[in-house]
Amino acid sequence: MVEPRHLPMDRGLGKTERIDAWWKSPMAMAIYLGLAIAYATWRGLMEADFWIFSDFGNSAGTQTMAIEDKGSHVLSPLFSPLIIPGEDGLGSRVPEALWWMSPAMFILIIPAGFRGTCYYYRKAYYRSFFASPAACAVSTPFGDYKGETRLFLFQNLHRYFMYLALLYMFVLTYDLWMATQFHQNGNTSFGVSVGTLVLLLNVILLSGYTLGCHSFRHMIGGIRNRFRNGGGSIAEACWKSCTKLNKNHNKWAIYSLFWVMFSDFYIYSCTEGWWSDIVLIGGI
Ligand code: FES
């Protein structure tokens, strides 16, 4: 058996012989991901109906999940598909014991699971939150990296979250369509508001992120590890197309996450009356 060889380096949190500002990138990522997680948690809980949040959202009588005031229906991606416990549709299937839950709590497990097991995000939060390692040639505080074993085996669920994320894209595209349908007195007309464009960019960025996923590329490439002459030209073409997005997977990951949060914040701001969703084309 081959014995592992250790580099001659100081051991301990952040110990390294590097003289560059190696800590900037993991620190910036920790702040970015920390803010995103805090915001999504706050918004996800806001529409829940229990005493801590009784002064916010639905529990206070004002829904902050969708812009409805101009006959449109611009739904926040954090609350889609909309499952309102105890109400028509999917919400009618929620047991009464869970009616205190926010609509976001039922669905955030999918995007959170997809991003949390994403190969790019793994690298980002292993470095930023666990310092395992914080950067190349920087010592780890908890002993040597042991790979994704034991508890981290759950990362293998990524491909299953990818299947759900693909379905989720259809849901978000449907929401985009709904954001172009303005209703009044039983009549429906086409329209485009700033909120519609916000959701459009959200779908574009999330598509770029999802369709550039490593697992998706493996799937669309025919679930094979190499292409033989003559047998896999279509699969290879699909694989290469996906690779174009995959090359910038980190950027798609960062920008799409920001835009999901911004989309929700925009909708939240409109429902709070801080500003109004301007109708640009059509409407009622
Ligand atoms: S590897 Fe990043 S979404 Fe699949």
Short mmCIF file of C-alpha atoms in Angstrom, two decimals, residues 46-276:
data_model
loop_
_atom_site.label_atom_id
_atom_site.label_comp_id
_atom_site.label_asym_id
_atom_site.label_seq_id
_atom_site.Cartn_x
_atom_site.Cartn_y
_atom_site.Cartn_z
CA MET A 46 -41.55 35.43 6.77
CA GLU A 47 -44.69 33.90 5.29
CA ALA A 48 -44.86 31.22 7.99
CA ASP A 49 -47.70 31.49 10.46
CA PHE A 50 -46.19 31.15 13.88
CA TRP A 51 -45.74 33.65 16.65
CA ILE A 52 -42.20 34.81 15.87
CA PHE A 53 -43.25 35.97 12.42
CA SER A 54 -46.85 36.93 13.12
CA ASP A 55 -46.07 40.58 12.34
CA PHE A 56 -44.88 39.80 8.81
CA GLY A 57 -46.25 38.53 5.52
CA ASN A 58 -49.40 36.50 5.29
CA SER A 59 -49.77 36.21 9.02
CA ALA A 60 -50.09 40.00 9.18
CA GLY A 61 -52.71 40.04 6.39
CA THR A 62 -50.47 41.13 3.53
CA GLN A 63 -48.94 38.59 1.21
CA THR A 64 -45.46 39.46 0.01
CA MET A 65 -44.99 36.50 -2.35
CA ALA A 66 -46.44 37.91 -5.58
CA ILE A 67 -47.28 41.27 -7.19
CA GLU A 68 -51.03 41.23 -7.85
CA ASP A 69 -52.13 44.85 -7.60
CA LYS A 70 -52.19 45.62 -11.35
CA GLY A 71 -54.00 42.46 -12.41
CA SER A 72 -50.71 40.71 -13.03
CA HIS A 73 -49.27 37.74 -11.20
CA VAL A 74 -45.54 38.15 -10.68
CA LEU A 75 -44.60 35.35 -8.30
CA SER A 76 -41.32 35.30 -6.39
CA PRO A 77 -39.07 32.35 -7.34
CA LEU A 78 -38.57 31.66 -3.63
CA PHE A 79 -42.28 30.78 -3.36
CA SER A 80 -42.77 28.87 -6.59
CA PRO A 81 -44.63 26.57 -7.08
CA LEU A 82 -47.02 28.31 -4.73
CA ILE A 83 -48.22 25.92 -2.04
CA ILE A 84 -50.40 27.76 0.44
CA PRO A 85 -51.26 25.31 3.22
CA GLY A 86 -55.00 24.73 3.53
CA GLU A 87 -55.89 26.53 0.30
CA ASP A 88 -56.87 25.27 -3.16
CA GLY A 89 -54.52 23.25 -5.33
CA LEU A 90 -51.41 21.64 -3.87
CA GLY A 91 -52.05 23.43 -0.58
CA SER A 92 -55.22 21.40 0.01
CA ARG A 93 -53.05 18.29 0.39
CA VAL A 94 -51.01 19.74 3.22
CA PRO A 95 -52.01 18.17 6.59
CA GLU A 96 -53.50 20.68 9.02
CA ALA A 97 -50.63 20.12 11.46
CA LEU A 98 -48.32 21.79 8.90
CA TRP A 99 -50.46 24.82 8.12
CA TRP A 100 -48.09 27.05 10.08
CA MET A 101 -45.42 26.47 7.42
CA SER A 102 -44.45 29.02 4.82
CA PRO A 103 -45.03 28.13 1.13
CA ALA A 104 -41.27 28.54 0.62
CA MET A 105 -40.48 25.81 3.12
CA PHE A 106 -42.11 23.20 0.90
CA ILE A 107 -39.99 23.89 -2.14
CA LEU A 108 -36.69 25.49 -1.07
CA ILE A 109 -35.29 22.04 -0.40
CA ILE A 110 -34.95 21.57 -4.19
CA PRO A 111 -32.87 24.64 -5.09
CA ALA A 112 -30.98 24.42 -1.79
CA GLY A 113 -30.21 20.72 -2.39
CA PHE A 114 -29.21 21.39 -5.99
CA ARG A 115 -26.85 24.22 -5.15
CA GLY A 116 -25.61 22.63 -1.94
CA THR A 117 -24.43 19.52 -3.79
CA CYS A 118 -23.19 21.39 -6.91
CA TYR A 119 -19.53 20.69 -7.67
CA TYR A 120 -18.73 24.39 -7.86
CA TYR A 121 -20.48 25.32 -4.62
CA ARG A 122 -18.85 22.40 -2.82
CA LYS A 123 -15.44 23.85 -3.56
CA ALA A 124 -16.66 27.31 -2.57
CA TYR A 125 -18.11 26.42 0.81
CA TYR A 126 -15.51 23.78 1.71
CA ARG A 127 -13.01 26.61 1.38
CA SER A 128 -15.05 29.45 2.82
CA PHE A 129 -16.94 27.81 5.67
CA PHE A 130 -14.86 24.74 6.55
CA ALA A 131 -11.36 25.95 5.56
CA SER A 132 -10.85 22.47 4.19
CA PRO A 133 -8.54 23.78 2.82
CA ALA A 134 -9.14 27.53 2.62
CA ALA A 135 -6.84 27.73 -0.42
CA CYS A 136 -4.11 25.79 -2.16
CA ALA A 137 -1.05 25.21 0.04
CA VAL A 138 -2.89 26.49 3.13
CA SER A 139 -3.12 24.15 6.08
CA THR A 140 -6.49 22.77 7.18
CA PRO A 141 -7.54 23.25 10.82
CA PHE A 142 -9.20 19.83 11.18
CA GLY A 143 -6.58 17.46 9.85
CA ASP A 144 -6.15 16.32 6.28
CA TYR A 145 -8.87 16.37 3.67
CA LYS A 146 -10.44 12.91 3.59
CA GLY A 147 -12.56 13.26 0.50
CA GLU A 148 -16.33 13.15 0.36
CA THR A 149 -16.82 10.18 2.63
CA ARG A 150 -19.13 9.39 5.57
CA LEU A 151 -21.59 12.27 6.05
CA PHE A 152 -20.47 13.84 2.79
CA LEU A 153 -21.71 10.85 0.81
CA PHE A 154 -24.99 12.78 0.52
CA GLN A 155 -23.22 14.85 -2.16
CA ASN A 156 -23.87 11.90 -4.47
CA LEU A 157 -27.51 12.97 -4.49
CA HIS A 158 -26.58 15.80 -6.85
CA ARG A 159 -27.81 14.08 -9.98
CA TYR A 160 -31.23 13.51 -8.40
CA PHE A 161 -31.47 17.15 -7.40
CA MET A 162 -30.50 17.94 -10.99
CA TYR A 163 -33.53 16.00 -12.28
CA LEU A 164 -35.76 18.00 -9.92
CA ALA A 165 -34.07 21.26 -10.90
CA LEU A 166 -34.82 20.55 -14.55
CA LEU A 167 -38.51 20.13 -13.69
CA TYR A 168 -38.30 23.28 -11.64
CA MET A 169 -37.22 25.20 -14.74
CA PHE A 170 -40.58 24.37 -16.34
CA VAL A 171 -42.34 25.72 -13.25
CA LEU A 172 -40.37 28.97 -13.38
CA THR A 173 -41.03 29.29 -17.11
CA TYR A 174 -44.74 28.87 -16.41
CA ASP A 175 -44.46 31.66 -13.80
CA LEU A 176 -42.86 33.85 -16.45
CA TRP A 177 -45.79 33.18 -18.76
CA MET A 178 -48.21 34.01 -15.95
CA ALA A 179 -46.38 37.30 -15.42
CA THR A 180 -47.43 38.30 -18.95
CA GLN A 181 -51.13 37.55 -18.30
CA PHE A 182 -53.03 40.46 -16.80
CA HIS A 183 -56.51 39.79 -15.42
CA GLN A 184 -59.46 42.07 -14.84
CA ASN A 185 -63.18 41.22 -14.54
CA GLY A 186 -62.71 37.83 -16.15
CA ASN A 187 -60.74 39.25 -19.10
CA THR A 188 -57.12 38.46 -19.77
CA SER A 189 -54.68 40.53 -21.74
CA PHE A 190 -51.00 40.31 -22.55
CA GLY A 191 -48.57 42.65 -20.88
CA VAL A 192 -44.99 43.12 -19.81
CA SER A 193 -43.94 44.84 -16.64
CA VAL A 194 -40.54 45.38 -15.08
CA GLY A 195 -41.39 42.37 -12.90
CA THR A 196 -41.88 40.26 -16.03
CA LEU A 197 -38.40 41.20 -17.22
CA VAL A 198 -36.97 40.42 -13.79
CA LEU A 199 -38.46 36.91 -14.01
CA LEU A 200 -37.27 36.54 -17.61
CA LEU A 201 -33.67 37.24 -16.63
CA ASN A 202 -34.11 34.86 -13.71
CA VAL A 203 -35.13 32.04 -16.05
CA ILE A 204 -32.21 32.82 -18.40
CA LEU A 205 -29.62 32.82 -15.62
CA LEU A 206 -31.01 29.70 -13.96
CA SER A 207 -31.11 27.92 -17.32
CA GLY A 208 -27.47 28.80 -17.92
CA TYR A 209 -26.61 27.44 -14.50
CA THR A 210 -28.73 24.28 -14.71
CA LEU A 211 -27.88 23.36 -18.32
CA GLY A 212 -24.17 23.79 -17.58
CA CYS A 213 -24.32 21.36 -14.65
CA HIS A 214 -21.68 18.62 -14.72
CA SER A 215 -24.30 15.95 -14.03
CA PHE A 216 -26.56 17.30 -16.75
CA ARG A 217 -23.64 17.20 -19.18
CA HIS A 218 -22.97 13.60 -18.28
CA MET A 219 -26.63 12.76 -18.79
CA ILE A 220 -27.07 14.60 -22.06
CA GLY A 221 -23.78 13.19 -23.29
CA GLY A 222 -25.34 9.74 -23.21
CA ILE A 223 -24.15 8.72 -19.71
CA ARG A 224 -20.82 7.56 -21.09
CA ASN A 225 -17.25 8.37 -20.21
CA ARG A 226 -15.82 8.42 -23.72
CA PHE A 227 -17.11 8.84 -27.28
CA ARG A 228 -16.14 6.21 -29.81
CA ASN A 229 -15.89 6.90 -33.54
CA GLY A 230 -19.26 6.68 -35.23
CA GLY A 231 -21.31 5.70 -32.19
CA GLY A 232 -21.85 8.80 -30.22
CA SER A 233 -21.74 11.83 -32.49
CA ILE A 234 -25.09 13.22 -31.32
CA ALA A 235 -24.21 12.61 -27.69
CA GLU A 236 -20.83 14.22 -28.25
CA ALA A 237 -22.43 17.27 -29.88
CA CYS A 238 -24.77 17.62 -26.89
CA TRP A 239 -21.86 17.19 -24.50
CA LYS A 240 -19.86 19.90 -26.31
CA SER A 241 -22.81 22.31 -26.28
CA CYS A 242 -23.21 21.81 -22.59
CA THR A 243 -19.48 22.32 -22.10
CA LYS A 244 -19.78 25.86 -23.46
CA LEU A 245 -21.99 26.70 -20.48
CA ASN A 246 -20.03 24.48 -18.13
CA LYS A 247 -16.82 26.44 -18.75
CA ASN A 248 -18.36 29.38 -16.91
CA HIS A 249 -20.37 27.34 -14.43
CA ASN A 250 -18.96 29.35 -11.54
CA LYS A 251 -20.19 32.63 -13.02
CA TRP A 252 -23.65 31.22 -13.79
CA ALA A 253 -23.77 29.92 -10.22
CA ILE A 254 -22.90 33.29 -8.67
CA TYR A 255 -25.02 35.50 -10.92
CA SER A 256 -28.09 33.26 -10.88
CA LEU A 257 -28.05 33.07 -7.09
CA PHE A 258 -27.85 36.84 -6.85
CA TRP A 259 -30.71 37.28 -9.30
CA VAL A 260 -33.01 34.85 -7.48
CA MET A 261 -32.54 36.90 -4.33
CA PHE A 262 -32.92 40.17 -6.21
CA SER A 263 -36.11 38.93 -7.92
CA ASP A 264 -37.62 38.09 -4.58
CA PHE A 265 -36.51 41.41 -3.10
CA TYR A 266 -38.01 43.32 -6.02
CA ILE A 267 -41.35 41.55 -5.58
CA TYR A 268 -41.23 41.97 -1.82
CA SER A 269 -40.54 45.71 -2.25
CA CYS A 270 -43.49 46.13 -4.62
CA THR A 271 -45.88 44.30 -2.30
CA GLU A 272 -44.69 46.48 0.57
CA GLY A 273 -45.39 49.59 -1.54
CA TRP A 274 -41.81 50.83 -1.54
CA TRP A 275 -42.11 51.13 -5.29
CA SER A 276 -44.49 50.07 -8.00
#
